[in-house]
Short mmCIF file of C-alpha atoms and ligand atoms in Angstrom, two decimals:
data_model
loop_
_atom_site.label_atom_id
_atom_site.label_comp_id
_atom_site.label_asym_id
_atom_site.label_seq_id
_atom_site.Cartn_x
_atom_site.Cartn_y
_atom_site.Cartn_z
CA MET A 1 -41.06 -22.55 9.65
CA SER A 2 -37.86 -23.92 11.22
CA LEU A 3 -36.42 -22.34 14.39
CA SER A 4 -33.40 -20.58 12.83
CA GLU A 5 -35.80 -19.42 9.97
CA LEU A 6 -38.09 -17.70 12.57
CA GLU A 7 -35.21 -15.98 14.10
CA CYS A 8 -34.10 -14.80 10.43
CA PHE A 9 -37.48 -13.57 10.25
CA LEU A 10 -37.53 -11.55 13.66
CA ARG A 11 -34.00 -10.07 12.94
CA PRO A 12 -33.53 -9.36 9.57
CA ASP A 13 -29.96 -8.36 10.34
CA VAL A 14 -29.16 -11.98 10.51
CA ARG A 15 -29.20 -14.21 7.47
CA PHE A 16 -30.15 -17.73 6.93
CA LEU A 17 -27.62 -19.95 5.08
CA THR A 18 -27.22 -23.60 4.08
CA LEU A 19 -24.27 -25.78 4.51
CA SER A 20 -23.01 -27.67 1.58
CA GLY A 21 -21.24 -30.27 3.48
CA HIS A 22 -20.71 -31.52 7.43
CA VAL A 23 -18.79 -28.96 9.35
CA GLY A 24 -18.73 -30.64 12.75
CA PHE A 25 -20.14 -28.01 15.21
CA ASP A 26 -23.06 -30.32 15.57
CA SER A 27 -20.74 -32.10 18.30
CA LEU A 28 -21.00 -28.92 20.50
CA PRO A 29 -23.95 -30.57 23.06
CA GLU A 30 -21.47 -33.57 23.22
CA GLN A 31 -18.63 -31.29 23.84
CA LEU A 32 -20.73 -29.60 26.80
CA VAL A 33 -21.84 -32.97 28.00
CA ASN A 34 -17.89 -34.25 28.21
CA LYS A 35 -16.86 -31.12 30.02
CA ARG A 36 -19.69 -30.92 32.33
CA LEU A 37 -19.11 -34.68 33.09
CA ALA A 38 -15.42 -34.04 33.64
CA ARG A 39 -16.32 -31.46 36.27
CA GLY A 40 -18.65 -33.24 38.02
CA PHE A 41 -22.04 -32.07 39.30
CA GLY A 42 -22.90 -30.08 42.71
CA PHE A 43 -26.23 -30.14 44.47
CA ASN A 44 -27.06 -29.00 47.75
CA ILE A 45 -30.19 -30.06 49.97
CA LEU A 46 -31.31 -28.21 53.37
CA CYS A 47 -33.39 -30.49 55.49
CA VAL A 48 -35.75 -28.51 57.72
CA GLY A 49 -37.84 -30.41 60.23
CA GLU A 50 -38.36 -30.98 64.06
CA THR A 51 -36.06 -33.13 65.42
CA GLY A 52 -36.64 -36.79 64.95
CA ILE A 53 -39.30 -36.27 61.89
CA GLY A 54 -37.35 -38.89 59.67
CA LYS A 55 -34.86 -36.35 57.85
CA SER A 56 -31.81 -38.45 57.78
CA THR A 57 -33.92 -41.85 56.91
CA LEU A 58 -35.55 -40.08 53.96
CA MET A 59 -32.11 -38.81 52.73
CA ASN A 60 -30.87 -42.31 52.88
CA THR A 61 -33.89 -43.68 51.45
CA LEU A 62 -33.91 -41.19 48.17
CA PHE A 63 -30.31 -41.57 47.48
CA ASN A 64 -30.24 -45.72 48.14
CA THR A 65 -27.35 -45.21 50.54
CA VAL A 66 -26.45 -44.49 54.18
CA PHE A 67 -25.13 -41.08 54.95
CA GLU A 68 -23.29 -40.45 58.12
CA THR A 69 -25.78 -39.56 60.84
CA GLU A 70 -26.11 -39.09 64.41
CA GLU A 71 -29.32 -38.29 66.57
CA SER A 72 -29.69 -34.82 67.34
CA SER A 73 -30.74 -33.70 71.31
CA HIS A 74 -33.92 -32.35 71.75
CA PHE A 75 -32.09 -29.82 74.19
CA GLU A 76 -29.88 -28.13 71.69
CA GLY A 77 -29.36 -24.26 73.16
CA CYS A 78 -30.33 -22.79 69.68
CA VAL A 79 -30.63 -23.94 65.86
CA ARG A 80 -27.28 -25.02 64.22
CA LEU A 81 -26.90 -25.73 60.66
CA ARG A 82 -24.59 -29.13 60.06
CA PRO A 83 -23.64 -29.40 56.31
CA ARG A 84 -21.97 -32.55 55.11
CA THR A 85 -20.70 -33.28 51.67
CA TYR A 86 -20.36 -36.82 49.87
CA ASP A 87 -19.05 -37.54 46.61
CA LEU A 88 -21.27 -39.86 44.63
CA GLN A 89 -21.21 -41.78 41.36
CA GLU A 90 -23.52 -43.05 39.05
CA CYS A 91 -22.67 -44.76 35.60
CA GLY A 92 -19.81 -42.27 35.45
CA VAL A 93 -21.54 -39.41 36.65
CA ARG A 94 -19.97 -37.72 39.84
CA LEU A 95 -22.33 -35.72 41.92
CA ARG A 96 -20.95 -33.82 45.02
CA LEU A 97 -23.82 -33.73 47.31
CA THR A 98 -24.15 -31.73 50.12
CA ILE A 99 -26.80 -32.45 52.71
CA VAL A 100 -27.56 -29.63 55.48
CA ASP A 101 -29.09 -30.48 58.61
CA ALA A 102 -30.99 -27.88 60.62
CA VAL A 103 -30.16 -29.33 63.96
CA GLY A 104 -32.34 -28.45 66.97
CA PHE A 105 -35.20 -26.92 64.89
CA GLY A 106 -38.65 -27.20 66.56
CA ASP A 107 -37.19 -27.35 69.93
CA GLN A 108 -36.55 -23.56 70.35
CA VAL A 109 -40.20 -22.42 69.57
CA ALA A 110 -39.87 -18.95 68.33
CA LYS A 111 -36.94 -17.52 65.91
CA ASP A 112 -35.97 -20.92 64.63
CA TYR A 113 -35.79 -19.66 61.28
CA ARG A 114 -33.12 -16.94 61.97
CA PRO A 115 -29.93 -19.36 61.61
CA ILE A 116 -31.49 -21.13 58.71
CA VAL A 117 -32.11 -17.72 56.89
CA ASP A 118 -28.72 -16.36 58.05
CA TYR A 119 -26.95 -20.01 56.83
CA VAL A 120 -28.77 -19.52 53.14
CA ASP A 121 -27.48 -15.71 53.02
CA ALA A 122 -24.13 -16.64 53.90
CA GLN A 123 -24.18 -18.96 50.87
CA PHE A 124 -25.14 -16.61 48.47
CA GLU A 125 -22.76 -13.72 50.13
CA SER A 126 -20.01 -16.18 49.60
CA TYR A 127 -20.89 -16.63 46.05
CA LEU A 128 -21.06 -12.80 45.57
CA GLN A 129 -17.68 -11.87 46.93
CA GLU A 130 -16.03 -14.41 44.34
CA GLU A 131 -18.06 -13.07 41.70
CA LEU A 132 -17.13 -9.69 42.72
CA LYS A 133 -13.43 -10.45 42.82
CA LEU A 134 -11.17 -8.62 40.33
CA GLN A 135 -9.75 -12.30 39.43
CA ARG A 136 -12.67 -14.45 39.99
CA CYS A 137 -12.75 -18.38 39.41
CA LEU A 138 -16.26 -19.60 39.25
CA GLN A 139 -15.35 -22.46 37.21
CA ASP A 140 -13.55 -24.07 40.16
CA TYR A 141 -15.67 -22.47 43.02
CA ARG A 142 -17.25 -24.88 45.48
CA ASP A 143 -20.91 -23.65 45.18
CA THR A 144 -22.64 -24.09 48.23
CA ARG A 145 -25.83 -22.33 47.70
CA VAL A 146 -28.77 -24.32 48.82
CA HIS A 147 -30.53 -25.78 45.51
CA ALA A 148 -33.49 -27.32 47.36
CA CYS A 149 -35.08 -27.17 50.64
CA LEU A 150 -37.01 -30.11 51.91
CA TYR A 151 -39.36 -28.80 54.49
CA PHE A 152 -40.67 -31.63 56.73
CA ILE A 153 -44.23 -31.20 58.00
CA THR A 154 -45.18 -32.94 61.11
CA PRO A 155 -48.08 -35.58 60.07
CA THR A 156 -50.80 -33.90 62.48
CA GLY A 157 -53.41 -34.45 60.40
CA HIS A 158 -54.59 -31.01 61.47
CA SER A 159 -53.17 -27.71 59.97
CA LEU A 160 -49.56 -26.13 59.60
CA LYS A 161 -48.18 -24.83 62.87
CA SER A 162 -47.44 -21.02 62.85
CA MET A 163 -43.57 -21.83 63.05
CA ASP A 164 -43.92 -24.02 59.87
CA LEU A 165 -45.91 -20.99 58.41
CA VAL A 166 -43.29 -18.18 59.50
CA THR A 167 -40.32 -20.43 58.54
CA MET A 168 -41.55 -21.34 54.99
CA LYS A 169 -42.17 -17.75 54.48
CA LYS A 170 -39.11 -16.42 55.58
CA LEU A 171 -37.30 -18.98 53.02
CA ASP A 172 -39.69 -18.92 50.01
CA SER A 173 -37.68 -15.95 48.14
CA LYS A 174 -34.50 -17.71 49.10
CA VAL A 175 -34.55 -21.22 48.19
CA ASN A 176 -36.71 -23.74 46.08
CA LEU A 177 -39.10 -24.58 48.85
CA ILE A 178 -40.25 -28.20 48.64
CA PRO A 179 -42.73 -29.33 51.44
CA VAL A 180 -43.12 -32.79 52.35
CA ILE A 181 -45.36 -34.78 55.02
CA ALA A 182 -43.03 -36.62 57.03
CA LYS A 183 -43.88 -40.11 58.24
CA ALA A 184 -47.19 -40.29 56.35
CA ASP A 185 -47.62 -43.80 57.38
CA THR A 186 -49.46 -42.52 60.38
CA LEU A 187 -52.25 -40.88 58.29
CA THR A 188 -55.16 -43.03 56.91
CA ARG A 189 -56.17 -43.15 53.13
CA SER A 190 -58.92 -40.46 54.11
CA GLU A 191 -56.99 -38.05 56.23
CA LEU A 192 -54.24 -37.76 53.54
CA PRO A 193 -55.68 -35.82 51.06
CA LYS A 194 -57.67 -33.72 53.38
CA PHE A 195 -54.37 -32.94 55.15
CA LYS A 196 -52.76 -32.06 51.70
CA SER A 197 -55.58 -29.91 50.33
CA ARG A 198 -55.27 -28.05 53.84
CA ILE A 199 -51.87 -27.45 53.73
CA MET A 200 -51.93 -26.10 50.38
CA SER A 201 -54.79 -23.80 51.08
CA GLU A 202 -52.92 -22.36 54.16
CA LEU A 203 -49.90 -21.69 52.01
CA ASP A 204 -51.73 -20.17 49.40
CA GLN A 205 -53.49 -17.90 51.97
CA ASN A 206 -50.25 -16.96 53.60
CA GLY A 207 -48.62 -16.04 50.67
CA VAL A 208 -45.84 -18.83 50.71
CA ARG A 209 -44.52 -19.69 47.35
CA ILE A 210 -43.35 -23.32 47.20
CA TYR A 211 -41.35 -24.86 44.20
CA HIS A 212 -43.50 -25.38 41.20
CA PHE A 213 -42.21 -28.10 38.94
CA PRO A 214 -41.53 -26.16 35.63
CA THR A 215 -44.24 -26.97 32.87
CA ASP A 216 -43.03 -24.73 30.26
CA ASP A 217 -40.93 -27.29 28.69
CA GLU A 218 -42.99 -29.81 26.52
CA ALA A 219 -40.49 -33.10 27.29
CA VAL A 220 -41.72 -32.67 30.98
CA ALA A 221 -44.42 -30.62 31.17
CA GLU A 222 -47.05 -33.45 31.43
CA THR A 223 -45.07 -35.28 34.21
CA ASN A 224 -44.46 -31.96 36.24
CA ALA A 225 -48.02 -31.15 35.86
CA CYS A 226 -49.09 -34.31 37.50
CA MET A 227 -46.39 -34.13 40.10
CA ASN A 228 -47.32 -30.67 41.08
CA ALA A 229 -50.56 -32.05 41.99
CA LEU A 230 -49.24 -34.27 44.36
CA ARG A 231 -47.69 -31.71 46.37
CA PRO A 232 -47.11 -31.67 49.45
CA PHE A 233 -45.35 -35.04 49.05
CA ALA A 234 -46.57 -37.57 51.73
CA VAL A 235 -42.98 -39.50 52.23
CA VAL A 236 -42.13 -42.43 54.04
CA GLY A 237 -38.72 -43.24 54.76
CA ALA A 238 -37.05 -46.85 55.40
CA THR A 239 -33.69 -48.31 55.23
CA ASP A 240 -34.54 -51.95 55.88
CA LEU A 241 -34.66 -54.24 52.78
CA ILE A 242 -37.38 -57.02 52.45
CA LEU A 243 -37.75 -59.73 49.89
CA VAL A 244 -41.12 -59.10 48.14
CA GLY A 245 -41.62 -61.99 45.51
CA SER A 246 -37.84 -62.22 43.93
CA GLN A 247 -36.99 -58.55 44.53
CA LEU A 248 -35.32 -56.85 47.46
CA VAL A 249 -37.31 -53.45 48.25
CA ARG A 250 -37.14 -51.00 50.93
CA ALA A 251 -39.93 -51.22 53.50
CA ARG A 252 -41.04 -50.47 56.98
CA LEU A 253 -42.55 -53.55 58.89
CA TYR A 254 -45.09 -53.53 61.30
CA PRO A 255 -46.81 -56.12 63.28
CA TRP A 256 -49.85 -55.82 61.31
CA GLY A 257 -47.96 -55.55 57.57
CA ALA A 258 -45.69 -53.51 55.66
CA VAL A 259 -45.44 -50.20 53.93
CA LEU A 260 -43.39 -50.68 50.72
CA VAL A 261 -41.81 -47.27 50.40
CA ASP A 262 -40.99 -47.28 46.79
CA ASN A 263 -44.72 -48.51 45.98
CA GLU A 264 -46.89 -45.34 44.77
CA CYS A 265 -49.84 -46.93 46.51
CA HIS A 266 -48.17 -46.40 49.79
CA CYS A 267 -46.64 -43.16 49.62
CA ASP A 268 -44.89 -40.43 47.36
CA LEU A 269 -41.36 -41.22 47.85
CA ALA A 270 -41.07 -42.44 44.28
CA PRO A 271 -42.56 -39.15 42.78
CA LEU A 272 -40.49 -37.18 44.92
CA ARG A 273 -37.32 -38.92 43.80
CA GLU A 274 -38.13 -38.74 40.08
CA MET A 275 -39.09 -35.04 40.52
CA LEU A 276 -36.20 -34.07 42.92
CA ILE A 277 -33.36 -36.04 41.34
CA ARG A 278 -34.28 -37.35 37.88
CA VAL A 279 -36.44 -34.62 36.16
CA ASN A 280 -35.61 -31.29 37.94
CA MET A 281 -32.33 -31.29 39.42
CA GLU A 282 -30.85 -29.19 36.69
CA ASP A 283 -34.04 -26.80 36.94
CA LEU A 284 -33.48 -26.40 40.85
CA ARG A 285 -29.93 -25.42 40.18
CA GLU A 286 -30.71 -23.03 37.59
CA GLN A 287 -33.95 -21.51 39.46
CA THR A 288 -31.32 -21.02 42.56
CA HIS A 289 -28.78 -18.89 40.31
CA GLY A 290 -31.25 -17.42 37.99
CA ARG A 291 -34.03 -16.02 40.61
CA HIS A 292 -32.94 -16.57 44.25
CA TYR A 293 -29.41 -15.96 43.99
CA GLU A 294 -30.44 -12.73 41.63
CA LEU A 295 -32.66 -11.28 44.01
CA TYR A 296 -29.88 -11.50 46.62
CA ARG A 297 -27.53 -10.25 44.46
CA ARG A 298 -29.69 -7.07 43.42
CA GLN A 299 -30.71 -6.28 47.01
CA ARG A 300 -26.93 -6.46 48.04
CA LEU A 301 -25.73 -4.30 45.32
CA GLU A 302 -28.66 -1.88 45.76
CA GLN A 303 -27.43 -1.69 49.58
CA LEU A 304 -24.11 -0.81 48.44
CA GLY A 305 -25.59 2.25 46.10
CA LEU A 306 -25.36 0.57 42.85
CA ARG A 307 -28.43 0.85 40.53
CA ASP A 308 -29.05 0.40 36.70
CA THR A 309 -30.39 3.56 35.17
CA VAL A 310 -33.40 2.80 32.90
CA VAL A 311 -35.01 5.09 30.51
CA VAL A 312 -38.85 4.28 30.07
CA LEU A 313 -40.03 5.20 26.49
CA ASP A 314 -43.77 5.98 26.43
CA SER A 315 -44.88 4.93 22.91
CA GLN A 316 -48.63 4.95 23.78
CA PRO A 317 -50.63 8.19 23.07
CA GLY A 318 -52.59 10.29 25.32
CA ALA A 319 -55.59 8.88 26.80
CA ALA A 320 -54.75 5.26 26.21
CA ALA A 321 -51.45 5.62 28.11
CA ASP A 322 -53.18 7.33 30.83
CA GLU A 323 -55.62 4.47 31.10
CA ALA A 324 -52.61 1.94 30.99
CA ARG A 325 -50.91 3.56 33.74
CA ARG A 326 -54.05 3.83 35.92
CA ARG A 327 -54.31 0.16 35.14
CA GLU A 328 -51.02 -0.48 36.15
CA PHE A 329 -51.10 1.72 39.39
CA LEU A 330 -54.57 -0.15 40.40
CA GLY A 331 -53.00 -3.46 39.66
CA GLU A 332 -49.65 -2.41 41.88
CA MET A 333 -51.99 -1.14 44.60
CA ARG A 334 -53.96 -4.52 44.72
CA ARG A 335 -50.52 -6.24 44.73
CA LYS A 336 -49.25 -4.36 47.85
CA GLU A 337 -52.80 -4.59 49.47
CA LYS A 338 -52.26 -8.13 49.12
CA GLU A 339 -48.77 -8.29 50.47
CA MET A 340 -49.48 -6.04 53.16
CA ARG A 341 -52.25 -8.32 54.56
CA GLN A 342 -50.18 -11.15 53.99
CA MET A 343 -47.35 -9.64 55.98
CA PHE A 344 -49.71 -8.60 58.68
CA ALA A 345 -51.04 -12.08 58.88
CA LEU A 346 -47.08 -13.27 59.15
CA ARG A 347 -46.37 -10.83 61.77
CA ALA A 348 -49.52 -11.74 64.01
CA ARG A 349 -48.22 -15.11 63.57
CA GLU A 350 -44.48 -14.18 64.62
CA THR A 351 -45.76 -12.18 67.66
CA GLU A 352 -47.67 -15.30 68.47
CA LEU A 353 -44.63 -17.56 68.41
CA GLU A 354 -42.87 -14.76 70.56
CA VAL A 355 -45.44 -14.44 73.19
CA LYS A 356 -45.52 -18.46 73.37
CA GLU A 357 -41.83 -18.10 73.63
CA LYS A 358 -42.15 -15.71 76.70
CA GLU A 359 -44.86 -17.85 78.08
CA ARG A 360 -42.49 -20.85 77.91
CA GLU A 361 -39.57 -18.95 79.32
CA LEU A 362 -41.90 -17.60 82.16
CA ASN A 363 -43.34 -21.34 82.87
CA ASP A 364 -40.04 -22.76 82.77
CA ARG A 365 -38.65 -19.85 85.22
CA PHE A 366 -41.72 -20.37 87.23
CA GLU A 367 -40.92 -24.28 87.38
CA GLU A 368 -37.49 -23.46 88.33
CA LEU A 369 -38.39 -21.22 91.09
CA LYS A 370 -40.97 -23.75 92.40
CA ARG A 371 -38.43 -26.56 92.10
CA ILE A 372 -35.78 -24.36 94.24
CA LEU A 373 -38.40 -23.40 96.71
CA GLN A 374 -39.14 -27.21 97.24
CA GLU A 375 -35.93 -27.85 97.67
CA GLU A 376 -35.19 -25.10 100.15
CA ARG A 377 -38.46 -26.65 102.17
CA ARG A 378 -36.97 -29.94 102.14
CA LYS A 379 -33.69 -28.80 103.47
CA VAL A 380 -35.54 -26.73 105.92
CA GLU A 381 -37.48 -29.79 107.11
CA GLU A 382 -34.51 -31.92 107.28
CA LYS A 383 -32.71 -29.59 109.32
CA ARG A 384 -35.80 -29.17 111.54
CA ARG A 385 -35.84 -33.00 111.88
CA GLN A 386 -32.20 -33.11 112.81
CA LEU A 387 -32.63 -30.29 115.20
CA GLU A 388 -35.51 -32.26 116.87
CA GLU A 389 -33.42 -35.33 117.16
CA ASP A 390 -30.66 -33.31 118.77
CA ILE A 391 -32.96 -32.03 121.35
CA ASN A 392 -34.38 -35.14 122.08
CA THR A 393 -30.84 -36.65 122.46
CA PHE A 394 -29.84 -33.85 124.75
CA ASN A 395 -32.88 -34.05 126.99
CA ARG A 396 -32.24 -37.98 127.22
CA ARG A 397 -28.73 -37.48 128.17
CA ARG A 398 -29.68 -34.60 130.76
CA ALA A 399 -32.28 -36.82 132.36
CA ALA A 400 -29.72 -39.57 132.68
CA PHE A 401 -27.26 -37.05 134.03
CA GLU A 402 -29.82 -35.73 136.35
CA ALA A 403 -30.71 -39.43 137.60
CA LEU A 404 -26.99 -39.94 137.92
CA GLN A 405 -26.34 -37.14 140.12
CA ALA A 406 -29.46 -37.43 142.25
CA MET A 407 -28.31 -41.22 142.86
CA GLU A 408 -24.66 -39.71 143.87
CA ALA A 409 -26.15 -37.44 146.25
CA GLN A 410 -28.30 -39.94 147.94
CA THR A 411 -25.34 -42.13 148.14
CA MET A 412 -23.16 -39.59 149.85
CA GLN A 413 -25.95 -38.68 152.21
CA ALA A 414 -26.60 -42.03 153.37
CA ALA A 415 -22.72 -42.37 153.88
CA ILE A 416 -22.90 -39.20 156.42
CA VAL A 417 -25.96 -40.48 158.23
CA GLN A 418 -24.55 -44.13 158.76
CA PRO A 419 -21.23 -44.55 160.32
CA SER A 420 -19.18 -47.04 158.65
CA PRO A 421 -18.04 -49.98 160.51
CA ARG A 422 -14.68 -49.80 158.54
CA ARG A 423 -14.26 -46.29 159.90
CA ASP A 424 -15.13 -47.20 163.46
CA ARG A 425 -12.73 -49.98 162.95
CA ASP A 426 -9.77 -47.68 162.01
CA ARG A 427 -10.94 -45.00 164.85
CA SER A 428 -10.45 -47.69 167.47
CA ARG A 429 -7.04 -49.10 166.03
CA ASP A 430 -5.90 -45.45 166.11
CA ARG A 431 -6.97 -45.11 169.70
CA ASP A 432 -5.33 -48.09 170.64
CA ARG A 433 -1.92 -47.12 169.35
CA ASP A 434 -2.29 -43.71 170.71
CA GLN A 435 -2.54 -45.69 174.21
CA ASP A 436 0.45 -47.87 173.51
CA GLN A 437 2.34 -44.76 172.90
CA ASP A 438 1.19 -42.98 176.01
CA ARG A 439 2.03 -45.84 178.00
CA ARG A 440 5.60 -46.55 176.61
CA ASN A 441 6.38 -42.88 177.28
P1 GTP B 501 -32.75 -35.83 63.97
O1 GTP B 501 -31.50 -35.89 63.07
O2 GTP B 501 -31.91 -36.47 65.26
O3 GTP B 501 -33.22 -34.35 64.34
O4 GTP B 501 -33.75 -36.83 63.50
P2 GTP B 501 -33.95 -37.05 61.83
O5 GTP B 501 -35.08 -36.14 61.41
O6 GTP B 501 -32.98 -37.59 61.20
O7 GTP B 501 -34.99 -38.57 62.07
P3 GTP B 501 -34.58 -40.10 61.73
O8 GTP B 501 -34.36 -40.36 60.25
O9 GTP B 501 -33.19 -40.50 62.72
O10 GTP B 501 -35.72 -40.81 62.24
C1 GTP B 501 -36.18 -40.86 63.63
C2 GTP B 501 -37.09 -42.06 64.01
O11 GTP B 501 -38.05 -41.89 63.13
C3 GTP B 501 -36.33 -43.29 63.58
O12 GTP B 501 -36.61 -44.48 64.58
C4 GTP B 501 -37.01 -43.71 62.14
O13 GTP B 501 -36.84 -45.11 62.05
C5 GTP B 501 -38.28 -43.22 62.44
N1 GTP B 501 -38.77 -42.85 60.93
C6 GTP B 501 -38.21 -42.08 60.07
N2 GTP B 501 -38.90 -42.22 59.15
C7 GTP B 501 -40.12 -42.63 59.21
C8 GTP B 501 -41.40 -42.73 58.44
O14 GTP B 501 -41.62 -42.20 57.40
N3 GTP B 501 -42.44 -43.32 59.18
C9 GTP B 501 -42.23 -43.82 60.58
N4 GTP B 501 -43.39 -44.18 61.41
N5 GTP B 501 -41.23 -43.70 61.23
C10 GTP B 501 -40.01 -43.20 60.62
MG1 MG B 502 -30.77 -36.87 61.12
#
């Protein structure tokens, strides 16, 4: 039975007819494609990961180009979101790509996720505002909602950090979360699978839902199922090209060899590109609109006091209905219990982060006070040394002055005790002159 015949069977009000000649509506898919091609496509990626983890390099590698980049400082006051939009073309298909960088993430320890969550919500809000306008223009609206969030995990080889779990949990209901192990060339062949499975089990235990490549479409079900097993993708970024045989390939060169980033034996970059861009870009956009935005929209409209009135008709009779309700209730209770456990674990981690942040602040304050104290001590010591030097100089001068005074006193005394021959001569000359004067008189 064909699809249309099946539909006719299910909906008796619709009748199935055959056409006796070509009408032309088989060109609808083509019309749709042409219209979409003319409008171009938009795709927005949010990159979250510690400063210097390799976000920009990976973006350059994924899209085989060089985007504008500038190194971020490890001393940013807070996390800030930096969106940059580029127009890309491939075989006549235009893609308006926006890459949003969470600058300063990982350097603030706690509450890093807040600006990121706020940014994602702000994009939903602006779409909602456009939707709620009387004269809305969604066709031309520049959609800035985040379609995919690449979360860069530090390749520690141990487990996820509390900050990673808390941030991912805060984001998982708002974006299609795709965790990747950054700089995977630092992990050995035996460490990588262990690290991957530890990450997946930690995400599962904490109820973090990451993007699941869809397996309901037959055309991509098999590929996506294989790719789902590869999560979290272990990626290596490189912008250098080297010649291997007769081909130029992207690679990271080391003193001991090279990592060919497009080689699947070396890392998962090629599968990630395949999944993110070639196979599931449209699904990521659909999920953003149909799942994450829908959730945001419902919550916002509920906040505004709007609610759908749903009338539930109970078709099951007596005991069976009771049993169904009881099972439903138990299921709901179990679900709520699980959610509460996960929430509790998350709160504990958040508190742990806050305590760590406070500890860091106290340590910083302590170090600052210590530094100020040392500086003050140094200044006091300097002043004491200066004062001692002044006292010594003064003492030396006083001793010299006293010595001089003593010498002068001695000279004076000597002058009084021993009559001076010159003064005697003067006196006899005065006497002779007086006698002459007397004689003349
Ligand atoms: P900010 O934007 O400043 O936060 O940095 P970023 O996360 O964009 O990192 P970026 O791409 O600038 O890379 C930082 C350094 O890591 C550079 O020296 C890169 O060459 C190096 N790097 C990038 N990717 C990899 C990788 O896969 N493996 C290794 N070993 N190094 C990498
Ligand atoms: Mg960067």
